[in-house]
Each structure stands twice: as C-alpha cells, then as structure tokens.
Coordinates of C-alpha atoms and ligand atoms in Angstrom, one line a residue:
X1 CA 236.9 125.9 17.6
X2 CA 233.5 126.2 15.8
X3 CA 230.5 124.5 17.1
X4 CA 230.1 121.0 15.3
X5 CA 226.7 121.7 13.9
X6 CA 228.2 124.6 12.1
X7 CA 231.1 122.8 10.8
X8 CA 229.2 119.7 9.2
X9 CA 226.8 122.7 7.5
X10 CA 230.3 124.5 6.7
X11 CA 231.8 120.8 5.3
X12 CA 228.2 120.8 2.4
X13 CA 228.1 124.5 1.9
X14 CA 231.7 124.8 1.0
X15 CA 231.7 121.7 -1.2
X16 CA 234.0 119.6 1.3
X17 CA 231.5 116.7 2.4
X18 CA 228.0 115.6 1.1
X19 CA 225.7 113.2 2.5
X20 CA 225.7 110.1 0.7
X21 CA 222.9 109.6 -2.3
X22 CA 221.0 112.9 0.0
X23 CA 218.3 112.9 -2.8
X24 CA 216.7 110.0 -1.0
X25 CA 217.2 110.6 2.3
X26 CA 221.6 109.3 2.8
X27 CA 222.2 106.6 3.9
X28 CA 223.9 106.4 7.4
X29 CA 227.2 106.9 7.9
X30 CA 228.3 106.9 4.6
X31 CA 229.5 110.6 3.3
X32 CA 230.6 111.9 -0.7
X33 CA 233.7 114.0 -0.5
X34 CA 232.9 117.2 -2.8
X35 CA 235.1 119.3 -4.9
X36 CA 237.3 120.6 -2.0
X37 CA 236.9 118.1 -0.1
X38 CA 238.7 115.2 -2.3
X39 CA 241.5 118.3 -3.1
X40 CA 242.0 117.8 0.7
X41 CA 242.1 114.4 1.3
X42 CA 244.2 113.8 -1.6
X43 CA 246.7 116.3 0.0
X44 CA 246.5 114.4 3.3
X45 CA 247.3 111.3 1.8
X46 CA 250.2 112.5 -0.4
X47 CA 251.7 113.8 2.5
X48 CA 251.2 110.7 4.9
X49 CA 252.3 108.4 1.6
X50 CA 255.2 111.0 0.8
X51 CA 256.7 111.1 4.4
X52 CA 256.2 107.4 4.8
X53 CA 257.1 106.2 1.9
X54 CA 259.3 108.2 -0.4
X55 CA 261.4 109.4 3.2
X56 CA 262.2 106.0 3.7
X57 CA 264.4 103.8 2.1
X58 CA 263.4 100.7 4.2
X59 CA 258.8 101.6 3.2
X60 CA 257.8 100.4 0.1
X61 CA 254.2 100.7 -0.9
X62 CA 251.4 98.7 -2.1
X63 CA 247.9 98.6 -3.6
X64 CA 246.2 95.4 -2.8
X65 CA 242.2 94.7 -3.6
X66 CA 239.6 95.2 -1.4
X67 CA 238.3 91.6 -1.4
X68 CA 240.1 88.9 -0.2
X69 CA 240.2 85.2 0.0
X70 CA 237.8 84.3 2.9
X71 CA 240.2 82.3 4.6
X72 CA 242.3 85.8 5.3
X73 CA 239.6 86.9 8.1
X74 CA 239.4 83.1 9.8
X75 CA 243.5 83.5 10.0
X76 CA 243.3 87.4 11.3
X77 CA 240.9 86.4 14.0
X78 CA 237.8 89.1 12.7
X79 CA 235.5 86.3 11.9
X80 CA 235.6 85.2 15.8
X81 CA 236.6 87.7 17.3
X82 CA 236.0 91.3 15.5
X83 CA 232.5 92.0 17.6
X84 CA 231.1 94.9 19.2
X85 CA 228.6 93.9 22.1
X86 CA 225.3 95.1 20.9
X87 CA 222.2 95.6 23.0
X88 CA 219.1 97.1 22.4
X89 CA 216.3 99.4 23.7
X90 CA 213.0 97.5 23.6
X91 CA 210.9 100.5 23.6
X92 CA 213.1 102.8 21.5
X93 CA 214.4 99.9 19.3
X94 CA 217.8 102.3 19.3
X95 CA 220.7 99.8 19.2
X96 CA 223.9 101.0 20.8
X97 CA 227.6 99.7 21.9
X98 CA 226.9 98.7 25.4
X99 CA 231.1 99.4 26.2
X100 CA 230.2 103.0 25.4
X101 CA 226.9 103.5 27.4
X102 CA 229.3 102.1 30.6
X103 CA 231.7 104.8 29.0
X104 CA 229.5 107.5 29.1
X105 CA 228.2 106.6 32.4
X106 CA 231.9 106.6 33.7
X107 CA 232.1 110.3 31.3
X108 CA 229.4 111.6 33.5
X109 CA 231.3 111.2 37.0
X110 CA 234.4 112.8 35.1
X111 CA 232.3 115.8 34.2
X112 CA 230.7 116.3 38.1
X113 CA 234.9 116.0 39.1
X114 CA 235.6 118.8 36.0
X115 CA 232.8 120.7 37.4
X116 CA 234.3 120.6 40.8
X117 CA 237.7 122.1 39.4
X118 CA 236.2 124.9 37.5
X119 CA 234.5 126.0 40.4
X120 CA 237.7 125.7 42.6
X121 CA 239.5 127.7 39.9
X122 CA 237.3 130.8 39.9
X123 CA 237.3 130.3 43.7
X124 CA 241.0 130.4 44.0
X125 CA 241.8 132.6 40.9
X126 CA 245.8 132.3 40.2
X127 CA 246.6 130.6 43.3
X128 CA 244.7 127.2 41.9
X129 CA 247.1 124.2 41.8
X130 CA 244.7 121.4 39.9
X131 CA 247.3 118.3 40.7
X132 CA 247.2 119.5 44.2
X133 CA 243.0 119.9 44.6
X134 CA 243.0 116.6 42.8
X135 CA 245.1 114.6 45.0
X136 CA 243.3 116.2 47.8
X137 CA 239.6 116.5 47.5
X138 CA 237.7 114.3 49.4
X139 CA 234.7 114.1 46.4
X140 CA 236.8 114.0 44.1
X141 CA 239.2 111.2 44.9
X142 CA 235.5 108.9 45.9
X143 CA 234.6 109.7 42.3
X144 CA 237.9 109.3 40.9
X145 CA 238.0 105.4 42.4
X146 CA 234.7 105.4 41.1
X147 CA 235.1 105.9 37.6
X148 CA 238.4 103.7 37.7
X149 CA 236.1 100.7 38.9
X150 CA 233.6 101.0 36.0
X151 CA 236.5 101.3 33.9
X152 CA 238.3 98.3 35.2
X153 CA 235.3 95.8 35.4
X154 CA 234.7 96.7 31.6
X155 CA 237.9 96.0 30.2
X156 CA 237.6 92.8 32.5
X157 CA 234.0 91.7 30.8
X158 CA 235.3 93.0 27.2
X159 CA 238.9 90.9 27.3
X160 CA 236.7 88.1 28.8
X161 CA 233.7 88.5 26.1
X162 CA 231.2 88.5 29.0
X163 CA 228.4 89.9 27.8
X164 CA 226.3 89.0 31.4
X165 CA 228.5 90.7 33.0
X166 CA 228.5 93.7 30.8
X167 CA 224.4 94.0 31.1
X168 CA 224.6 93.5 34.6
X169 CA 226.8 96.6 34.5
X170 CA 223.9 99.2 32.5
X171 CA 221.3 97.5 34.7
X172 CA 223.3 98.5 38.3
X173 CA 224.5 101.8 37.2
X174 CA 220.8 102.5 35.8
X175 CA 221.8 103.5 32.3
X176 CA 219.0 104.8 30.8
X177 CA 218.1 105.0 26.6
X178 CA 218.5 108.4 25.5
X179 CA 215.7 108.6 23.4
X180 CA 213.2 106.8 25.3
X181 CA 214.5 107.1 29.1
X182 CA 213.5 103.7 29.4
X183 CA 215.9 100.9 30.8
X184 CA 214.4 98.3 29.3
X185 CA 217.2 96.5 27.6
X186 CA 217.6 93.0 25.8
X187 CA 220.5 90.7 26.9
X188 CA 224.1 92.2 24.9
X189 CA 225.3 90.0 22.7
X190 CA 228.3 89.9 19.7
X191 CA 227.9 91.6 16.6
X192 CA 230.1 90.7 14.4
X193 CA 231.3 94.6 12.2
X194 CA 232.2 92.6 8.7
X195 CA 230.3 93.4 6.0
X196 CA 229.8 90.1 3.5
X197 CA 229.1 89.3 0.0
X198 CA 228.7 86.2 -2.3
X199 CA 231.4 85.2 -5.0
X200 CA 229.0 85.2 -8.3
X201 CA 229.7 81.5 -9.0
X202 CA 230.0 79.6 -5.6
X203 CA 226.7 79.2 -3.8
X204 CA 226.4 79.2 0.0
X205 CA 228.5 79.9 2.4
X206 CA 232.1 78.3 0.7
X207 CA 231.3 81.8 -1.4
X208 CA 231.1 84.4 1.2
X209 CA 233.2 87.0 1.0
X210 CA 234.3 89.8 3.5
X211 CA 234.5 93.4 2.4
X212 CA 237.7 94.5 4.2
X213 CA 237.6 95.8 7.8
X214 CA 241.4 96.9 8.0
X215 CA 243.9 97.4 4.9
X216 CA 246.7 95.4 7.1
X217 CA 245.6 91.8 6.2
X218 CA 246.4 92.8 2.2
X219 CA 249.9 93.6 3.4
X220 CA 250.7 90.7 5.8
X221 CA 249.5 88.3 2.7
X222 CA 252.1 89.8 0.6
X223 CA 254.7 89.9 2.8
X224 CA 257.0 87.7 0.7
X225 CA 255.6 88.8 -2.5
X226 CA 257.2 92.6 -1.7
X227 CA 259.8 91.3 0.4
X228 CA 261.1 89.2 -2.8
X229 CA 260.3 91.3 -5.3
X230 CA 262.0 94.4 -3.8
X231 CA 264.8 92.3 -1.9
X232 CA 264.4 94.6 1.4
X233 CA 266.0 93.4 4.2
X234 CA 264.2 93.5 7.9
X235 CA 263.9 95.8 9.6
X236 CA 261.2 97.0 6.5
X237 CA 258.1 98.1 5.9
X238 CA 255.2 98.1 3.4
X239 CA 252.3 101.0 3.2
X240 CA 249.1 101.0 2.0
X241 CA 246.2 103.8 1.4
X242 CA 242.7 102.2 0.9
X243 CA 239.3 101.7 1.6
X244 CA 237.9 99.2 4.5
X245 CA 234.1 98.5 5.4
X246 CA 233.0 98.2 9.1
X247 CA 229.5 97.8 10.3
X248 CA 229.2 100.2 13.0
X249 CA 226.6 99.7 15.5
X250 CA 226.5 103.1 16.6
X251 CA 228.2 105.5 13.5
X252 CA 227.2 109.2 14.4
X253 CA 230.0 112.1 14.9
X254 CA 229.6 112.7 11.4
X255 CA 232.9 111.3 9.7
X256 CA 234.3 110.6 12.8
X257 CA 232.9 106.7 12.2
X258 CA 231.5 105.7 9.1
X259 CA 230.7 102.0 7.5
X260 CA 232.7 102.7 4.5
X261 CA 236.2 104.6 5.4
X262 CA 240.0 104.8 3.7
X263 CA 242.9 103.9 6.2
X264 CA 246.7 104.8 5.3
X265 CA 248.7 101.9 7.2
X266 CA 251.8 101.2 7.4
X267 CA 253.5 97.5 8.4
X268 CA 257.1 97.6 9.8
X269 CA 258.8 94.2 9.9
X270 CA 261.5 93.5 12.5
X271 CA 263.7 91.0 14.4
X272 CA 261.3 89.6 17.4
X273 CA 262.4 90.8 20.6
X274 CA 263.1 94.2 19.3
X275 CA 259.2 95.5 19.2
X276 CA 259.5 97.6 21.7
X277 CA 262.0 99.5 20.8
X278 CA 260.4 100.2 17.1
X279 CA 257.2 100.9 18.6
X280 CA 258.8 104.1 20.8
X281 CA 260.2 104.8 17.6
X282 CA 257.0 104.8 15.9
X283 CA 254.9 106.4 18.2
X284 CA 257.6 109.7 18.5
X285 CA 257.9 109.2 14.4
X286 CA 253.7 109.9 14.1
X287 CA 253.5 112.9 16.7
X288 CA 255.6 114.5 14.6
X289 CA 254.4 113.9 11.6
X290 CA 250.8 115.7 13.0
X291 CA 252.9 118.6 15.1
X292 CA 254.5 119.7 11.8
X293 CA 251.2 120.4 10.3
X294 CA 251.2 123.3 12.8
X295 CA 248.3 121.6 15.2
X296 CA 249.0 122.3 18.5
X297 CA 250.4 120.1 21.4
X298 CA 247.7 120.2 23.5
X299 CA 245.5 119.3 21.1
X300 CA 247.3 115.9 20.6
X301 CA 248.0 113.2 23.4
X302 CA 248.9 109.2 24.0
X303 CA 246.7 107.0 25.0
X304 CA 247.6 103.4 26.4
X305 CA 245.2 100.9 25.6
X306 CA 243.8 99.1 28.8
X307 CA 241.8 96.8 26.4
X308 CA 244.0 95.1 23.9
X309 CA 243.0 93.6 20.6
X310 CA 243.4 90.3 20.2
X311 CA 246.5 90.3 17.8
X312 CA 248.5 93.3 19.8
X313 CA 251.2 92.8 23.0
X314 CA 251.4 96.8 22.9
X315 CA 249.0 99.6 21.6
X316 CA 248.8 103.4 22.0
X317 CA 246.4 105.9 20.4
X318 CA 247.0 109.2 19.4
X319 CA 244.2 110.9 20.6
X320 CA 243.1 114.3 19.3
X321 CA 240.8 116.8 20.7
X322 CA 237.7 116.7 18.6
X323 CA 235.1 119.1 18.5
X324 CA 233.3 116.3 21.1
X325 CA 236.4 115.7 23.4
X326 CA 239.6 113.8 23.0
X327 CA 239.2 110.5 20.9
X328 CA 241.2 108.3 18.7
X329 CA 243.1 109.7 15.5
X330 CA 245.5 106.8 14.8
X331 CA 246.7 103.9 16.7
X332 CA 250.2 102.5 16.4
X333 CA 250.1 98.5 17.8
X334 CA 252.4 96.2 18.5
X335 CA 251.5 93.0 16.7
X336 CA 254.3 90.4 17.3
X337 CA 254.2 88.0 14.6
X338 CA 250.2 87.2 15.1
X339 CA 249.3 87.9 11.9
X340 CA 252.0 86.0 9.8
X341 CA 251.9 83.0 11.9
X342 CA 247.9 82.5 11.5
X343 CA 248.6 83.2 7.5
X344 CA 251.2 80.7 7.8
X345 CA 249.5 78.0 9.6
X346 CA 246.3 78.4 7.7
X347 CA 247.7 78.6 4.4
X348 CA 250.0 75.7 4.7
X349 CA 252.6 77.9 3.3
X350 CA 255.6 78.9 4.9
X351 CA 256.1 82.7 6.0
X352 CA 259.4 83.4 7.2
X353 CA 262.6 85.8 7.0
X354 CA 266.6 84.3 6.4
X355 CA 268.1 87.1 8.4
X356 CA 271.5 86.7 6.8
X357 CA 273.2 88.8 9.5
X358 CA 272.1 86.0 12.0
X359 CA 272.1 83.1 9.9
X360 CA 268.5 82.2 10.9
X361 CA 265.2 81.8 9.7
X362 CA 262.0 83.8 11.6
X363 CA 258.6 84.8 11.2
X364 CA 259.0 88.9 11.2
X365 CA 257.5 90.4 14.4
X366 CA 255.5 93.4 13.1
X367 CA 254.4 97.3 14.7
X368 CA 252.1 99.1 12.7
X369 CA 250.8 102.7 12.1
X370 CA 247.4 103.0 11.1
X371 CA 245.3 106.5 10.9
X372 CA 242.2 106.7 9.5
X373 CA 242.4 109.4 6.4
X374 CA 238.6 110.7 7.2
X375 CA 239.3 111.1 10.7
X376 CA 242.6 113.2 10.2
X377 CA 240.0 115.1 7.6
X378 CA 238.3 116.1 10.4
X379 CA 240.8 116.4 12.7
X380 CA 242.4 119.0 10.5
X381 CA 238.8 120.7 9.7
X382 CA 237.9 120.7 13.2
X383 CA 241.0 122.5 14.4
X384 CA 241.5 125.1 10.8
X385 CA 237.7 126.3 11.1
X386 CA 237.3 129.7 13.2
X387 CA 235.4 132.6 13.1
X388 CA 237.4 136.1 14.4
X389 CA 237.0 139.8 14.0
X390 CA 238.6 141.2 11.3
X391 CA 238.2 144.4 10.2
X392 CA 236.3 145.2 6.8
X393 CA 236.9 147.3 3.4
X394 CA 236.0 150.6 6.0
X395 CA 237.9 149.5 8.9
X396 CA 234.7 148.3 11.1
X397 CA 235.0 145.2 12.9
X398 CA 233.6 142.2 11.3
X399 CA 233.5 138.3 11.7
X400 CA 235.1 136.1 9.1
X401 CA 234.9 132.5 9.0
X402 CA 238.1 131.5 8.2
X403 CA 239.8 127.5 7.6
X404 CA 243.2 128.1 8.7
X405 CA 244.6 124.8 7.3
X406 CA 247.9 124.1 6.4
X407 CA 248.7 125.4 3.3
X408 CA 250.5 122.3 2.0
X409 CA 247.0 120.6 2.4
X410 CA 245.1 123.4 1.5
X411 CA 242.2 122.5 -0.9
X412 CA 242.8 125.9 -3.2
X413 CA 246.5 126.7 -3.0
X414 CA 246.0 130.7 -4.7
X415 CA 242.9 132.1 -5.9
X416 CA 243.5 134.7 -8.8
X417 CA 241.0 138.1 -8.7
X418 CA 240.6 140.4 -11.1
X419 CA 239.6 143.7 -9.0
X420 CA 236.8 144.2 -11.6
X421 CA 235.1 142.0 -13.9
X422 CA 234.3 143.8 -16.9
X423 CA 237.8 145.5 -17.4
X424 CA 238.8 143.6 -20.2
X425 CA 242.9 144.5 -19.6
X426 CA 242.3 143.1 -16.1
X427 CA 240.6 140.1 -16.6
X428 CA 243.1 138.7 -19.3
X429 CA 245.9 139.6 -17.5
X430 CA 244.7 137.8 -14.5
X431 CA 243.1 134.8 -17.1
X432 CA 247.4 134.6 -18.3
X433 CA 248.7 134.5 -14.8
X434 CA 245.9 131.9 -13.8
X435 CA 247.1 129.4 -16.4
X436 CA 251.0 130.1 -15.8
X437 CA 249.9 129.2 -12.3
X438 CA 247.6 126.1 -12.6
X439 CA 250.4 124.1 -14.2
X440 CA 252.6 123.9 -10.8
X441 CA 249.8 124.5 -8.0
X442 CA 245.6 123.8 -7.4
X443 CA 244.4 127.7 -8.5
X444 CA 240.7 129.3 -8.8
X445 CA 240.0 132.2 -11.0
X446 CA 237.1 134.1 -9.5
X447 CA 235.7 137.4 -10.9
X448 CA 232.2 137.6 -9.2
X449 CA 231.0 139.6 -6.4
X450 CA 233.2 142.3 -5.0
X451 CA 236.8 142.1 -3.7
X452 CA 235.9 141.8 -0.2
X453 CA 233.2 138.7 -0.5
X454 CA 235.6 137.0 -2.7
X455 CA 238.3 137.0 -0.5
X456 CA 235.8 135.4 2.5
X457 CA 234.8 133.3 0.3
X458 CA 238.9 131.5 -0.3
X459 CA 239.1 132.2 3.6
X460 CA 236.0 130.2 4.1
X461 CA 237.8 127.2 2.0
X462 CA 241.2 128.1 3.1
X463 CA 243.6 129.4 0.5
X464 CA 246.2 130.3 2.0
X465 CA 246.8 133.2 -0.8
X466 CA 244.7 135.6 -3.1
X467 CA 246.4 137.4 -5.8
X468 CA 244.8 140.8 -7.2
X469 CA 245.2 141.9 -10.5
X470 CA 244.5 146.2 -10.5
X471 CA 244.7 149.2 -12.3
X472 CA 248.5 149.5 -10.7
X473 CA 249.1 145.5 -12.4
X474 CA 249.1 147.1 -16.2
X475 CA 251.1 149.9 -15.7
X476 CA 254.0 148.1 -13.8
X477 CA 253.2 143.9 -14.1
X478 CA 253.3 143.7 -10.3
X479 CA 250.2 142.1 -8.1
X480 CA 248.9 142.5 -4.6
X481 CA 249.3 138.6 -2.7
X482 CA 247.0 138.8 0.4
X483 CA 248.2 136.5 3.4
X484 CA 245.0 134.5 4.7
X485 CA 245.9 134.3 8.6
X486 CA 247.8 137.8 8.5
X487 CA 245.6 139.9 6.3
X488 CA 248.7 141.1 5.3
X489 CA 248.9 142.5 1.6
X490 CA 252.9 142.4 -0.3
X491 CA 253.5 143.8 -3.7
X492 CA 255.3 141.3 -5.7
X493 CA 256.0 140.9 -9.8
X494 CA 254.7 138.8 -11.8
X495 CA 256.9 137.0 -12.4
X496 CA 258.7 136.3 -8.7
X497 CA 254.7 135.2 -7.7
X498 CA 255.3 131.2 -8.1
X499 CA 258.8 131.6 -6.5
X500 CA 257.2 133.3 -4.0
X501 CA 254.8 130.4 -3.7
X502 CA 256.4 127.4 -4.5
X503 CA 258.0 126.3 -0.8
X504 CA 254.9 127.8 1.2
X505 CA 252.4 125.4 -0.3
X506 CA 254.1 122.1 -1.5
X507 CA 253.8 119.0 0.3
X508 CA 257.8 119.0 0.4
X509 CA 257.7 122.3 2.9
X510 CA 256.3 119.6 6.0
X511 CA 259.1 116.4 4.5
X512 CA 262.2 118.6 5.4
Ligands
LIG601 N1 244.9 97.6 11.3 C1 244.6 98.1 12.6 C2 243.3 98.8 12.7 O1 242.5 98.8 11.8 P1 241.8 100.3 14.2 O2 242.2 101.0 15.5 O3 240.7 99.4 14.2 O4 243.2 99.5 13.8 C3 242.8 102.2 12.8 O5 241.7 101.4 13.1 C4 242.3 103.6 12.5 O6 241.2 103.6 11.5 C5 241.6 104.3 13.6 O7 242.6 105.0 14.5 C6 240.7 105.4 13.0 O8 241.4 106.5 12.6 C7 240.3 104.6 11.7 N2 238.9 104.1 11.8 C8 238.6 102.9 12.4 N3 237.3 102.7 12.3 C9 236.8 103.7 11.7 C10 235.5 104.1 11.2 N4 234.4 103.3 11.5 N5 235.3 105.3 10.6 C11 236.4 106.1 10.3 N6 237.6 105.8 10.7 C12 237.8 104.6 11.3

C-alpha cells in the first residue's frame, strides 16, 4: 500500500482529485474530482446502481432534490439530535470531536498491546500463537480491560448526551491538544452537523432550510409516491445516488470526510418483525458486492455498532483497511419503521402498507444500505496504488507505480500507442482503431514520449490494457495488447481486439 502523502500527490498529479477552488488557498474538506477521477466515480456508481438496481426486480430508483421541506429534519430527528460534541483548545483554538480524542486515547493502549505481540512474534518465530499470548499476558489483558472501560463509559456519555461526563473523561486520561500540548479545554458541548440556508422569500427562521445530511429522508418521503406509482409490493426497495452536506468538526483524511459528499443508499421496505432476517441478508449481499471487485478479505471486516443512532435497533459497518487503519466504508442499519412513523405523525398524512397477503395495513419497517461513493473512491485507490519492480525496455529492474484497479472501474479502459509518432502509416492506423474503439469503451490515444514512459504513464492511471500499433501492424493488421498487472504482451487482430475486450472491462463482468 503506498504511503498516504504520496497517494493524495498521486490523486492531483494524475488528474483524479483537486483541491477545491486551490487558486485561493481550498477550502477545507471540500475536493474537485478531475478528469480521471469523475471517469472513476461514475464507474463506481454505475456499478453500485447497476447491481442494486437493475439486478433487482423488487429496487427501483429515484432522484429526489437536495433541499427539503424543513419539517423533514424535525421528523428524522437531525435537528435535535444529529450533534457531534465539540470542544475546543483555548490556546490552540483547534476544535476537535471529543468521542475521538477518548478514541485515540483508547488507540494508544491498543498500539502498546500490538507492540507487545510484535515483539512476542519475533521472539517466538513460527511457534507464536497470538489468541493464545492474548488470552494470557498479564499486560496485556490489564490494558485490554483498560481500553474496554474508556470505550464503555463513552458510548454510555454519548447514548446519554453527557457532555460533563465526556470532559471529565479528556481531563482524567490527560488528553493533551496536538498542536499546542496544552490541556486547557473549554466545556464540550453539541454541535449540531447541518448546514442551513434561507428560502428567498420567507424571512427568519419559518425560511430556514437544511442542505441535506443523508439521501434517506428523500426516499422515506416518497415512499408512497414510488410505492404507487410502480405498484411494488413489500418486501421492496428504492435507491438513490446523491449529494449530502455535513459540517464536520474535524474533516481531515483527505476524502475520507468531507462537508460536501455523494452517498448511494438504498431503502428496503419489509413486514415488521422480519428485520433481522433482511439485515443478515443485506449485510452478506454488500460484502460481496466489494469481494467481487477483487479487494481482499482481509482488507474488509464487520463492525457492530456499540453506539446506536437514534433511529436504528441494529447497525453494522463495513470497515475497510485504509491507508490510516480500519474505518468505516458503508454501514447497513436496521431502522424499524422510525422514519415513516415521524413523517407520518408530523405530516398529518398517513404512511402505511395494505399487505394484501395478510389482509392488514402497516407502516413498513425499513434496513438500509448506505456507502459513501468518495470513501469507496478511496477505498478502491488506496488498495490499487503500488509501486513494484518491474523490469525495463533492457531488462534492469525498475520501480513502477502502478493503480491496479478493477478494470470494470478503470478510469481509461485501453490506451491506443502508435510505436512512433511521426510514421504517418502508424499513426492513422492507430487514429482508425482509436475511433472503432471509443464508441463501445473510455479509450486514450497517446503518441508522445517513448513506448516505455507511455505505458507508466496508463499504469500510473490504471488501464488495464495498451494496444501498440508497429511496423509488424501494416504488414499483417494484427496489434500487440499489453496486460497492466501481468506485463504480459498477446498478438491479436484487429479486428478480434474489442471481442477480446468487451467482457474484461464492462461493468456487466462484476453483475454475473
Ligand atoms: N442514511 C444513513 C447514513 O447517512 P452514515 O453512517 O451517517 O449513515 C453513511 O453515513 C455513509 O456515508 C458512511 O458509511 C460513509 O461512507 C459516508 N459518509 C458519511 N459522512 C461522510 C463524510 N463526512 N464524508 C464522506 N463520506 C461520508
């Protein structure tokens, strides 16, 4: 995995992600997706919206706006009770989460207890059993119980919203500010993440409107406009891809957490009392869905939540191992019917299901899926960009920098090369396969620089394919199609070359 300073310089340098407005300065956590960059986004959320939606009869999808009707947010519970607790340094005048500076403290125990098992394991060589030296270790269980208190009295104070309690924490395990060193904190209090706005022609506060902080609510208010209009019948779903606004105290990590982020989430309506079921279903249904873009196992996991939201009975991340340690990729919650009920009762108008199979009326209970499409950008970044020894046009070893992605959600699918630029015969015949191409996949036609710096530079993007056009292509219309991961180098037709591409790059390869 590369070193995360070198992949956010990789993400501007390759045209993937720019700061936002960077001539004066960017503004914080908000990024620009560049030229490759959108390419693979929009392949990440063709292939969420294809395997959710198109795969199944029972999803439909939906494009609602970004603003809603203020009364949305009082029903959903975000204008009470969306908060971070915020507290800041007074001689820094850094803000942070307080929840994650107990975090980190509890972090820092974890990483003396890892220390203690790496040393054990060069100690003991093959012989190491981890479980067992675990279970065992005196230091290590103390420091085990340790980090389970901290983690226990937080999720007490955070269900509990006590925000004494939660500076009384950082004052007894001495947190200090990372800038300044200093522990000289204000009280925490609530900080509410929803950004607001003001309808043009209602004064005050009756116009106040939320910029969205989750694409869910724009579902659950159209649950019987869909559920009508496309006469599903529970158990169904409804998907949407869009942008939502959260005002992150703390937003570093790069895109990990930004203000201004696009969520794909899907809302699965069902018979109450048979959640649980549909959210093992759900939570299987997603792993998959990442494991068949080739990421590996380990680098995927559950995550329980301790700490649930205040809509959800049930909740599980999956986590993924980010270049800064396993985090949250996409959570799938259990919602029962929360949401519909609070629409119902504050709307005045009735929200319910006639399940014809049981003769009865009900208000849907509802599990959802919902990834963030930035964070799977990274997620797929993160684990694609490596550097290895390769040898070069002589043979010596050298080092690439290569973006093994996917290639169904590769930016550049093939990158056509003339070996030469100023052969006329080579460059129109690779200039006619180039547009034959461009119709059915994303190409590039690239003459400049020799052979070998081209073909780092589609490595360095990740085309998964570069064609070459030679001497050997005019005398017998056949072209060299160089394998990005293998190196390896096939002599194909012309005409056999988009056969040859078509099932290794579509979307379709990963639906099947
Ligand atoms: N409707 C449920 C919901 O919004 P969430 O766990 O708050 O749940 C879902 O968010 C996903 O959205 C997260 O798993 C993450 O991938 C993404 N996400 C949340 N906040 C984000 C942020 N500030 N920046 C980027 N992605 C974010």
């Amino acid at each position: 995995m590369m070193d995360f300073k070198n992949l956010i310089s990789h993400c501007k340098e390759y045209g993937f992600i720019f700061p936002s407005s960077e001539i004066y300065d960017g503004l914080s956590a908000v990024y620009d997706y560049g030229p490759n960059g959108v390419e693979l986004k929009n392949n990440i959320k063709s292939y969420w919206w294809k395997s959710m939606v198109q795969m199944h009869k029972n999803i439909v999808g939906i494009d609602a706006a970004i603003f809603m009707h203020p009364k949305t947010w009082k029903a959903s519970g975000h204008v009470d009770a969306f908060n971070d607790p915020l507290v800041d340094n007074k001689d820094s005048k850094k803000r942070y989460r307080a929840d994650q500076l107990i975090e980190g403290y509890a972090e820092k125990i974890e990483a003396k207890i890892n220390k203690d098992i790496e040393k054990a394991r060069t100690r003991f060589g093959d012989a190491f059993d981890e479980a067992q030296f675990r279970a065992t270790n005196e230091r290590i269980i103390e420091r085990q119980k340790e980090i389970d208190a901290v983690l226990n009295r937080l999720a007490d104070a955070m269900k509990t919203g006590n925000m004494d309690d939660l500076k009384a924490q950082i004052e007894e395990y001495e947190i200090v500010c990372p800038e300044s060193g200093s522990r000289n904190w204000t009280e925490v209090r609530q900080f509410n993440l929803m950004f607001n706005t003001q309808l043009g022609n209602i004064a005050g506060e009756e116009g106040k409107l939320y910029l969205r902080p989750e694409t869910a609510q724009g579902i659950f208010v159209n649950f019987l406009n869909v559920q009508k209009s496309t006469r599903q019948k529970v158990p169904f779903g409804i998907a949407q891809i869009g942008k939502a606004f959260r005002n992150e105290i703390v937003a570093r990590q790069f895109i990990f957490r930004m203000r201004e982020f696009e969520q794909m989430e899907m809302q699965f309506f069902i018979q109450p009392g048979t959640e649980m079921q549909w959210y093992e279903y759900w939570k299987e249904t997603r792993l998959q869905w990442h494991k068949a873009l080739g990421t590996d196992s380990s680098k995927l996991r559950f995550h329980d939540h301790n700490n649930l939201a205040h809509y959800a009975n049930a909740a599980v991340d999956i986590e993924f191992e980010f270049p800064f340690g396993f985090k949250e990729l996409e959570g799938i919650h259990s919602r029962t019917d929360f949401d519909l009920s609070q629409h119902q009762e504050l709307s005045g108008k009735k929200i319910q299901y006639f399940d014809p199979e049981l003769n009865e009326s009900y208000v849907p209970y509802v599990v959802e899926t919902s990834i963030g499409c930035d964070r799977m950008f990274l997620a797929m970044i993160s684990n694609a960009l490596q550097e290895e020894n390769v040898p070069d046009a002589d043979g010596q070893d050298s080092v690439r920098t290569v973006m093994k992605l996917h290639p169904a959600i590769a930016p550049v699918k093939v990158a056509v090369l003339p070996l030469l630029k100023n052969k006329e015969e080579l460059t129109s015949a690779a200039t006619a396969l180039y547009d034959q191409l461009k119709v059915h996949f994303n190409c590039q036609y690239d003459e400049k620089d020799a052979i070998g710096r081209r073909y780092r530079r589609q490595d360095a993007i990740g085309t998964p394919y570069c064609i070459t056009i030679d001497f050997e292509t005019l005398e017998n219309n056949t072209v060299t199609v160089r394998d990005r991961d293998s190196l390896e180098q096939v002599r194909l037709k012309i005409d056999e070359v988009k056969n040859f591409f078509q099932d290794k790059v579509s979307i379709e390869s990963l639906l099947v």
